[in-house]
Short mmCIF file of C-alpha atoms and ligand atoms in Angstrom, two decimals:
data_model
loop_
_atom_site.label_atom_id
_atom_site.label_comp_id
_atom_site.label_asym_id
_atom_site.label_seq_id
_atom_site.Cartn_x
_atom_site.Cartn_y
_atom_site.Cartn_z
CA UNK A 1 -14.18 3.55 -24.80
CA UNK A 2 -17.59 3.83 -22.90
CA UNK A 3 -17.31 5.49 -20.17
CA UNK A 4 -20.12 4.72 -17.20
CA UNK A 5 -20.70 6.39 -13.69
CA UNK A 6 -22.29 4.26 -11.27
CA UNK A 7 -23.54 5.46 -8.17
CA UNK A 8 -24.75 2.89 -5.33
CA UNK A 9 -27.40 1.28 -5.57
CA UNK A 10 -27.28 1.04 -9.22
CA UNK A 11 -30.01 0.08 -11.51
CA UNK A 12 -28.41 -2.06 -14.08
CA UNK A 13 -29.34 -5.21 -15.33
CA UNK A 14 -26.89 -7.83 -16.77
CA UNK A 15 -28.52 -7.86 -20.49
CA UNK A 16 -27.26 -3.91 -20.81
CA UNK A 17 -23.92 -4.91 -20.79
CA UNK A 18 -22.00 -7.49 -23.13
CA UNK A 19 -19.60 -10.05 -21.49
CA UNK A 20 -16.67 -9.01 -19.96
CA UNK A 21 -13.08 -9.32 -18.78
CA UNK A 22 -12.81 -6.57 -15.71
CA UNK A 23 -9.51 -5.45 -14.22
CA UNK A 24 -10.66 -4.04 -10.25
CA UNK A 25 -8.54 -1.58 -8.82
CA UNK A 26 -8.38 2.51 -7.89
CA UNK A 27 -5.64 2.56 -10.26
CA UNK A 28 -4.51 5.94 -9.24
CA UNK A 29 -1.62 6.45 -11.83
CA UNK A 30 -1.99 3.87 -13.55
CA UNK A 31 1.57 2.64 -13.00
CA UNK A 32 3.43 -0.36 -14.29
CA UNK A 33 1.94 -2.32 -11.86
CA UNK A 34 -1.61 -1.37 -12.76
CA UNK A 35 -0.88 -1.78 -16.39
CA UNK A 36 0.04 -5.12 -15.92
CA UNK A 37 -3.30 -5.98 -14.42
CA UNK A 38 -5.08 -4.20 -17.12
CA UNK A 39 -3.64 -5.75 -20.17
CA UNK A 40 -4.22 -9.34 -18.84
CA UNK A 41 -8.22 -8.23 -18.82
CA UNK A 42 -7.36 -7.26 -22.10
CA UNK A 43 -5.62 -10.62 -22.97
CA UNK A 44 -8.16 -12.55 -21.13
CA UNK A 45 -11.09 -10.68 -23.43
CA UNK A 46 -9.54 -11.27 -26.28
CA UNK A 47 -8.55 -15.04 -25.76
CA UNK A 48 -12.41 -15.75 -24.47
CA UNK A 49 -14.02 -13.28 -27.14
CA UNK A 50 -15.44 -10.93 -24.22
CA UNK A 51 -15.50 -7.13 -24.38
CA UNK A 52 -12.48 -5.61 -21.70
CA UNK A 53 -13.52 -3.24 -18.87
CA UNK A 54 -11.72 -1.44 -15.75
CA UNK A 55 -13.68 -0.80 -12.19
CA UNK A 56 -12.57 2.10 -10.66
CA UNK A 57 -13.78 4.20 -7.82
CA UNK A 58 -13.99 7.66 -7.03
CA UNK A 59 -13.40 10.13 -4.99
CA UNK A 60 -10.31 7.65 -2.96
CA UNK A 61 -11.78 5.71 -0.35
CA UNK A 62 -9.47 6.95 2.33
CA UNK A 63 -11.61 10.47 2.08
CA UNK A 64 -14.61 9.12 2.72
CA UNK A 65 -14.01 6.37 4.83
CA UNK A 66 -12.14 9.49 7.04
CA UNK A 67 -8.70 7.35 7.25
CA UNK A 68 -5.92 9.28 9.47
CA UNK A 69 -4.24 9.94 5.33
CA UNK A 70 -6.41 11.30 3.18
CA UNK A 71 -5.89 11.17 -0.99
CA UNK A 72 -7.13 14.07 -1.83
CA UNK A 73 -4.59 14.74 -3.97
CA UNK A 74 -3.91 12.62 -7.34
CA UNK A 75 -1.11 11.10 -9.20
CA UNK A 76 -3.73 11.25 -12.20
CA UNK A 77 -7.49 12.56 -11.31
CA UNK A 78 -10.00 11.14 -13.22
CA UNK A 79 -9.66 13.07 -16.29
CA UNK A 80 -6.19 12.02 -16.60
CA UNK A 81 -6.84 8.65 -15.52
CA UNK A 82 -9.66 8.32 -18.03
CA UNK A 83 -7.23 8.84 -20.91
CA UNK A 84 -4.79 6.47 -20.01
CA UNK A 85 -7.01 3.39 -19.51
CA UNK A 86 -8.36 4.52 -23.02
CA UNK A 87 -5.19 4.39 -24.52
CA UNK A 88 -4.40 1.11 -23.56
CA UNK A 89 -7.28 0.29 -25.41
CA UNK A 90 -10.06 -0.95 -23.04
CA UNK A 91 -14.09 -0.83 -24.25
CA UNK A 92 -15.42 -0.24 -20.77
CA UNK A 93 -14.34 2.37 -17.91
CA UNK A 94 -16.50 1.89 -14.68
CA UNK A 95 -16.51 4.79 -12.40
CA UNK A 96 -18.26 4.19 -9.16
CA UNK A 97 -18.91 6.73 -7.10
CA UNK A 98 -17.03 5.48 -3.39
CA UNK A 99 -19.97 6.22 -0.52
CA UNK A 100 -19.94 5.09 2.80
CA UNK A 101 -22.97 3.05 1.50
CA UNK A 102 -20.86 1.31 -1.31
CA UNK A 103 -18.43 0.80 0.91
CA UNK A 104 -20.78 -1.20 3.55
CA UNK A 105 -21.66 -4.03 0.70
CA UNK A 106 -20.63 -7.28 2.18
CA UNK A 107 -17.93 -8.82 0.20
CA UNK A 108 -20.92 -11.14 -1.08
CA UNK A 109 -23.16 -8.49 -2.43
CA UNK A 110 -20.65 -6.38 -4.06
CA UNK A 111 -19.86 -9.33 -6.22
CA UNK A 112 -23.34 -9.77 -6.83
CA UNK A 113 -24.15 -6.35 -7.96
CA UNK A 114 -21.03 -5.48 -9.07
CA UNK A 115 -19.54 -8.04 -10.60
CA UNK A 116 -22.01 -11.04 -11.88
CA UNK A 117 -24.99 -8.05 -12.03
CA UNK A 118 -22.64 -6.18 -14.85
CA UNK A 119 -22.20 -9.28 -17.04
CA UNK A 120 -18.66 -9.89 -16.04
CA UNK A 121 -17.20 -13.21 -17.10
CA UNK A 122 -13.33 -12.65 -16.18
CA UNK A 123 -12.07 -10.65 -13.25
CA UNK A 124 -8.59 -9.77 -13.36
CA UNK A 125 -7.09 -7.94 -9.50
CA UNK A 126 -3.33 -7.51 -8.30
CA UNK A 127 -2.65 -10.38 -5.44
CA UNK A 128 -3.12 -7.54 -2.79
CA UNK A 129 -6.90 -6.61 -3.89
CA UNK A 130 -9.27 -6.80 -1.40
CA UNK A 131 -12.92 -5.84 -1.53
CA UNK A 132 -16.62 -5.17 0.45
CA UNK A 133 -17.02 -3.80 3.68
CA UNK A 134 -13.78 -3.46 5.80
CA UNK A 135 -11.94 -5.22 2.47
CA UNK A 136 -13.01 -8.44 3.95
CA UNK A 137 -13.09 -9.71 0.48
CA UNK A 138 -10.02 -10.93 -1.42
CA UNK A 139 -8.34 -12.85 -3.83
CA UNK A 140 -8.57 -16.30 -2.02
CA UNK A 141 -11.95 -15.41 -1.24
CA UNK A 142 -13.24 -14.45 -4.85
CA UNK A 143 -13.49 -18.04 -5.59
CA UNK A 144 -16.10 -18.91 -3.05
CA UNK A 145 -17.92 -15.57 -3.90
CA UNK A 146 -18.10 -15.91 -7.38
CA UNK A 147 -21.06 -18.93 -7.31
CA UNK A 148 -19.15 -20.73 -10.32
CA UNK A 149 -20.00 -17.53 -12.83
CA UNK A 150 -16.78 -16.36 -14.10
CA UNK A 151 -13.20 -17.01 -13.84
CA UNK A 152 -10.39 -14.78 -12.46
CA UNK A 153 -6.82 -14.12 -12.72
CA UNK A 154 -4.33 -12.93 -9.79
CA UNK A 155 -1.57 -11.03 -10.96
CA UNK A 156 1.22 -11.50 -9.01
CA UNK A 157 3.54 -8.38 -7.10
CA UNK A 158 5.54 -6.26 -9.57
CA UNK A 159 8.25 -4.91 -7.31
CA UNK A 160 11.19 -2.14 -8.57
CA UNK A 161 15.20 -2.98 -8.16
CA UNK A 162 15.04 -2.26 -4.52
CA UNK A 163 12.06 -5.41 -4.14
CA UNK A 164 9.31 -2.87 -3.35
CA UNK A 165 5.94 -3.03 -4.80
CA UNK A 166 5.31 -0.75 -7.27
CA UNK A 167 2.22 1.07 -6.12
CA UNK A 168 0.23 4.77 -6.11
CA UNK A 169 1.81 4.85 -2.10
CA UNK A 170 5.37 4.80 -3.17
CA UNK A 171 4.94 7.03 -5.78
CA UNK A 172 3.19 9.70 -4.34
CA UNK A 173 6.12 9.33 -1.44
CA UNK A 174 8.85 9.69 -3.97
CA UNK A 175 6.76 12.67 -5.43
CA UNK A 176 6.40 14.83 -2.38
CA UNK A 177 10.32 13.56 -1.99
CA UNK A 178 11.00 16.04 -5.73
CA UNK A 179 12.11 12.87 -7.11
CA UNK A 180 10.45 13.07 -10.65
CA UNK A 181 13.27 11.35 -12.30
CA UNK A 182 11.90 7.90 -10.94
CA UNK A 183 8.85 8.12 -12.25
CA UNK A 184 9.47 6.58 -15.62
CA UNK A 185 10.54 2.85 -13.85
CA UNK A 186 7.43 3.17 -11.62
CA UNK A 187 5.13 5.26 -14.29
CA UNK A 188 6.18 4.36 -17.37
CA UNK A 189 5.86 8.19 -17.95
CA UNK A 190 6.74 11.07 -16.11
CA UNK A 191 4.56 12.79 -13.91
CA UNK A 192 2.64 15.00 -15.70
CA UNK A 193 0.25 18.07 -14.17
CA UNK A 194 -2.10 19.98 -15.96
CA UNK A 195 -3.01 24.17 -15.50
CA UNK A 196 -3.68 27.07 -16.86
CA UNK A 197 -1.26 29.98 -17.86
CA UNK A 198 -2.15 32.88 -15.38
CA UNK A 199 -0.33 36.84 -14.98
CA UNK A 200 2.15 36.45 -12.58
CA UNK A 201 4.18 39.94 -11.27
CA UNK A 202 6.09 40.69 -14.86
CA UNK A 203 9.74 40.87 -13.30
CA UNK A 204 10.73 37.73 -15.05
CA UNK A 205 10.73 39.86 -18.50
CA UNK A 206 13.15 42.77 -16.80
CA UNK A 207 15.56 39.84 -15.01
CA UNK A 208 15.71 38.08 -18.36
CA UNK A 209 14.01 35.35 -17.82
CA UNK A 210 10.37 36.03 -18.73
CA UNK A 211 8.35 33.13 -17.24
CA UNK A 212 4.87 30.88 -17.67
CA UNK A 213 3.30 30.92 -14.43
CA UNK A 214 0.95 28.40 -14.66
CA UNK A 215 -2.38 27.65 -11.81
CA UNK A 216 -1.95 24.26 -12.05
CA UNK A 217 -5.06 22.47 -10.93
CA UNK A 218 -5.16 21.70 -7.18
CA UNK A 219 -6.05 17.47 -7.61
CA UNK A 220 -2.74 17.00 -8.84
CA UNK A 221 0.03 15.86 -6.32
CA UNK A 222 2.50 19.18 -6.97
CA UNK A 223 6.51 18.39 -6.76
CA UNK A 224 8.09 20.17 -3.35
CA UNK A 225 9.34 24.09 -3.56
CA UNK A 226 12.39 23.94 -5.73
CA UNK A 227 14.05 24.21 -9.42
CA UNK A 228 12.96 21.48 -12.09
CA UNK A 229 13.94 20.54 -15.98
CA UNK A 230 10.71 20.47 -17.53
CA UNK A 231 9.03 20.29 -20.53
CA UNK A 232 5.66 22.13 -20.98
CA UNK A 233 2.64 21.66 -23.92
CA UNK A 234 1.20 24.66 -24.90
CA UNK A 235 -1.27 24.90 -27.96
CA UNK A 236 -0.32 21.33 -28.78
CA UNK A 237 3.16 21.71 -28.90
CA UNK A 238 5.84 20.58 -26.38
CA UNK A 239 8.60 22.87 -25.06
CA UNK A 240 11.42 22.55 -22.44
CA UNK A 241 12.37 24.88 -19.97
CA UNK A 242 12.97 25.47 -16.03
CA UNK A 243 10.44 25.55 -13.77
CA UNK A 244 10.73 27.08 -10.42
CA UNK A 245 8.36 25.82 -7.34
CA UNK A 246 7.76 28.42 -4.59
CA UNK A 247 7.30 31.01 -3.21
CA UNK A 248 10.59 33.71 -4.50
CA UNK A 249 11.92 34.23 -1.02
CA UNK A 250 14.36 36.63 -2.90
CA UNK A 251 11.44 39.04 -3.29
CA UNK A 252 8.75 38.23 -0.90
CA UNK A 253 9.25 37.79 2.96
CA UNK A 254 5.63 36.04 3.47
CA UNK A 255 4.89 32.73 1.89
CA UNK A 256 1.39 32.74 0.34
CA UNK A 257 -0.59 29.87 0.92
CA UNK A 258 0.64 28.14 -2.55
CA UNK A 259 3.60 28.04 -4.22
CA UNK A 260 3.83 29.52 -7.15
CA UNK A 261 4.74 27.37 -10.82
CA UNK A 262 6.62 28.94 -12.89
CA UNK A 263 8.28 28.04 -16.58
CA UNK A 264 10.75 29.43 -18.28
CA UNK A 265 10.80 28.34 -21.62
CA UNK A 266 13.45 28.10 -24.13
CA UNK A 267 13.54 29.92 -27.30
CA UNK A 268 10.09 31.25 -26.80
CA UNK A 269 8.06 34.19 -27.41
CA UNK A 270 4.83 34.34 -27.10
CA UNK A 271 1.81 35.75 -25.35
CA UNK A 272 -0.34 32.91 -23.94
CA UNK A 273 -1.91 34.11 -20.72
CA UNK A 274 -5.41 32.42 -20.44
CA UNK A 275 -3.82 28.98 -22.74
CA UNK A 276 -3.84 25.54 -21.15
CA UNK A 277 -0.24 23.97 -20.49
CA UNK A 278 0.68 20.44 -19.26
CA UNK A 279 4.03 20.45 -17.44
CA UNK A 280 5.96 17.10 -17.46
CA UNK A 281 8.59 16.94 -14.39
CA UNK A 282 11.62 15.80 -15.78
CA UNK A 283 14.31 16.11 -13.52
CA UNK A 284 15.00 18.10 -9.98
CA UNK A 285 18.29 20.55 -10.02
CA UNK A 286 18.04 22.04 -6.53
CA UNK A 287 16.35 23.77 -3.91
CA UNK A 288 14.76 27.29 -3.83
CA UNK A 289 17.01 29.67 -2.23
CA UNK A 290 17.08 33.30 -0.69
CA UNK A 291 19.63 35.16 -2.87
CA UNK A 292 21.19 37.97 -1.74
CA UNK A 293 20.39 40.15 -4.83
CA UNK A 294 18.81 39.95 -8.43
CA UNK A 295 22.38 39.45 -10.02
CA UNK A 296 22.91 36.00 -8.28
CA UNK A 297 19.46 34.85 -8.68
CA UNK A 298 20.55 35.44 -12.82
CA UNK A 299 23.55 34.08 -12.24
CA UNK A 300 22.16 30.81 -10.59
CA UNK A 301 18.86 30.87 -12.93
CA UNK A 302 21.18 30.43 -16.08
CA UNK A 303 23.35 27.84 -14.44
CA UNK A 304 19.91 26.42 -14.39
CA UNK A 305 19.11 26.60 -17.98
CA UNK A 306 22.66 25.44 -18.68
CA UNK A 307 21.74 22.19 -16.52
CA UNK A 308 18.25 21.66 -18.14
CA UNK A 309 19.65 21.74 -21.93
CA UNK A 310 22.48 19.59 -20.96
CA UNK A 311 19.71 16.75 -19.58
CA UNK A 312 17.28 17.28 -22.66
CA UNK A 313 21.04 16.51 -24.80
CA UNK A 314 21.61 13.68 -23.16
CA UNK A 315 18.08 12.34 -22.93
CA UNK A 316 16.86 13.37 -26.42
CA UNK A 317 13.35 11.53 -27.91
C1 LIG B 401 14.68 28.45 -13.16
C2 LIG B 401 14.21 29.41 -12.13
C3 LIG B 401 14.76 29.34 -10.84
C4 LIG B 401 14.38 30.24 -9.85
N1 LIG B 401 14.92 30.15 -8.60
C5 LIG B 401 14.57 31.04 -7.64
C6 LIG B 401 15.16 30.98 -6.32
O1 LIG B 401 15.96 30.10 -6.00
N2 LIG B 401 14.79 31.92 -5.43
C7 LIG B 401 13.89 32.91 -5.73
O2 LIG B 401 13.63 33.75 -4.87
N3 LIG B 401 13.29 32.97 -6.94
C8 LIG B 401 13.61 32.06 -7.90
N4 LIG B 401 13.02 32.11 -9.14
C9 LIG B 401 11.88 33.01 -9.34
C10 LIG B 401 12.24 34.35 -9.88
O3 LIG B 401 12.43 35.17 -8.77
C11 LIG B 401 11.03 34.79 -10.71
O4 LIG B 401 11.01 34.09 -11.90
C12 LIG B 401 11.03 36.27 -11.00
O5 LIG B 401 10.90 36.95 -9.80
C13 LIG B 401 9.85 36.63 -11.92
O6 LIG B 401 8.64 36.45 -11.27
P1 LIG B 401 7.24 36.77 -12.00
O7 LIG B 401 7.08 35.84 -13.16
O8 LIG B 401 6.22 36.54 -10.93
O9 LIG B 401 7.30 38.19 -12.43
C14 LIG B 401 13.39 31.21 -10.14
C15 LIG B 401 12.83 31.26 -11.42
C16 LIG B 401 13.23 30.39 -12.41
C17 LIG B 401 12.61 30.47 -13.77
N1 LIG B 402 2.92 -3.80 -8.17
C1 LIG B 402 1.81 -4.45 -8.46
N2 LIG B 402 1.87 -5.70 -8.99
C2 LIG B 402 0.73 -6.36 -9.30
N3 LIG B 402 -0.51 -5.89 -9.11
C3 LIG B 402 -0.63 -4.65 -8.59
C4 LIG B 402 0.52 -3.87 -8.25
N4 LIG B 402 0.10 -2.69 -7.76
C5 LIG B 402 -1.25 -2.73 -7.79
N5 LIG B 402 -1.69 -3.90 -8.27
C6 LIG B 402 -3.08 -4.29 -8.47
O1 LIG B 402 -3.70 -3.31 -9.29
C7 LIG B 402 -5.02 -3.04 -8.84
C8 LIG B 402 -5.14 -1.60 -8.42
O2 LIG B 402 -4.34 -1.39 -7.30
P1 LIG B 402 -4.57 -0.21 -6.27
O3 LIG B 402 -5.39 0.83 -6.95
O4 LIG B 402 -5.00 -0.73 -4.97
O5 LIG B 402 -3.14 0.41 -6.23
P2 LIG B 402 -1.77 0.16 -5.51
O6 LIG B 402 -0.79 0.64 -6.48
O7 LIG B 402 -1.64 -1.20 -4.93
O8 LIG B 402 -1.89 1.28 -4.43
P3 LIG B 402 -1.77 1.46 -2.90
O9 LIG B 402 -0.45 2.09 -2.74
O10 LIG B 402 -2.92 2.40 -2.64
O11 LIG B 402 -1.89 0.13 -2.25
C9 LIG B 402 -5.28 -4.00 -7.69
O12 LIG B 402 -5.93 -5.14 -8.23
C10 LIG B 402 -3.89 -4.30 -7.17
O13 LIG B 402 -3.85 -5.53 -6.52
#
């Protein structure tokens, strides 16, 4: 996949670019929804012999537009989101950088530049997409702005069993809500964060449970305080294990500014401070508590465990 960053005004012209099917969104996630609107660029390419290509924008618009909620947070940052648009198998990623100067194109001119200006033939967009300054632009209006050059496609609302759209908003609610379990329905994956492993205070090892505390890299939306079934990749390979979220009131009586991430993986051994790890939120077992000593917090921790390897059973593959 080619990846290209365009910042506004950009100084393409139509001949460095083949024909193609676009899919326009922000895409954060990619979810169901999104993939949906991807794969018909993809099916549209292939049926009209164009090349397939995703718009994107970044950083969200809400930051620098100054909205009262700001995304500063991801479901997948662009790294992430990068990867998975690859792996569906599309030949063009366009990232343009969201200014407040973008974002004052009339709806007219951002078609022109943006659209017809990169060689696009087929634009594929959700029902809700809207686009140009204020989002005047939309998809009754593409027709008129498109000056009979290409064609487009609306996809129509993908909603989940309780008839709400699936979008990024709902999932980054159910997120900060600990409810990882969901996220396969809405993902198609589950929510998956990305650190490194860091030294954390060494009791783990004299309580029994030696731990991975991992820095996990601040653009990812981060599950609430609490205890979680995981499964974590280290060097490649995939692992499962509990992962506690907080702050260990049973040791400290100030919160630090962060929580702390912390996995303990089964049958494991090894020394990997300074290695990269992925953490995959399976499912949420409870809240963090305040234990009245270290024997109850072991107690509790390998009811834990017991929990987790009962769910990774039952949920093999
Ligand atoms: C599955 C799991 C659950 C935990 N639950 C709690 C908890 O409810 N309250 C708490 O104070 N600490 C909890 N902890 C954190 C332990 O206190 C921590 O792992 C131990 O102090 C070691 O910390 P260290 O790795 O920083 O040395 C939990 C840890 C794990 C692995
Ligand atoms: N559930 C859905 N069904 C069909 N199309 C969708 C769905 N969700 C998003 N789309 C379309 O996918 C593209 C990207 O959507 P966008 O990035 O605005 O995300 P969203 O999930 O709608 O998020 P938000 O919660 O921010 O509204 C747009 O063209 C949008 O219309």
């Amino acid at each position: 996949m080619k990846l290209i960053k365009l910042n506004h005004p950009h100084e393409y012209r139509r001949e460095d670019f083949p024909a193609m099917a676009m899919a326009l969104g922000y895409f954060d996630g990619v979810h169901l929804g999104h993939q949906q609107v991807i794969k018909e660029a993809k099916k549209e390419a292939e049926a009209k012999g164009l090349k397939s290509a995703v718009m994107t924008f970044d950083p969200h618009p809400s930051v620098v537009l100054g909205k009262s909620v700001q995304h500063m947070e991801y479901i997948t940052p662009l790294d992430d989101k990068t990867r998975i648009v690859e792996d569906i198998g599309v030949d063009y990623l366009f990232v343009v950088n969201f200014s407040i100067e973008f974002s004052s194109l009339l709806p007219q001119e951002f078609v022109d530049q943006y659209i017809i200006g990169l060689n696009v033939h087929h634009v594929v967009a959700g029902f809700d997409y809207s686009y140009g300054k204020m989002g005047k632009g939309n998809m009754e209006t593409i027709q008129f702005h498109s000056r009979g050059k290409f064609d487009f496609t609306v996809v129509s609302k993908l909603s989940n069993q309780e008839e709400e759209k699936v979008s990024s908003t709902l999932i980054r609610t159910l997120l900060r809500d600990g409810k990882v379990e969901e996220m396969p329905t809405l993902l198609g994956r589950f929510h998956t964060t990305k650190g490194t492993v860091i030294n954390g205070e060494r009791r783990g090892r004299t309580i029994g449970f030696p731990t991975a505390n991992v820095q996990m890299e601040d653009q990812y939306i981060l599950p609430p305080t609490g205890v979680y079934a995981v499964k974590i990749q280290i060097e490649g390979a995939w692992h499962e294990g509990v992962c506690n979220v907080g702050y260990k009131p049973t040791f400290h009586k100030e919160k630090k500014d962060k929580p702390s991430v912390e996995v303990h993986i089964f049958n494991f051994n090894k020394e990997i401070y300074g290695e990269s790890a992925a953490i995959e939120w399976h499912l949420r077992l409870r809240s963090e508590r305040k234990f009245e000593g270290i024997q109850q917090l072991v107690a509790q921790i390998e009811k834990d465990k017991q929990e987790a390897l009962l769910y990774f059973e039952k949920n093999k593959g």
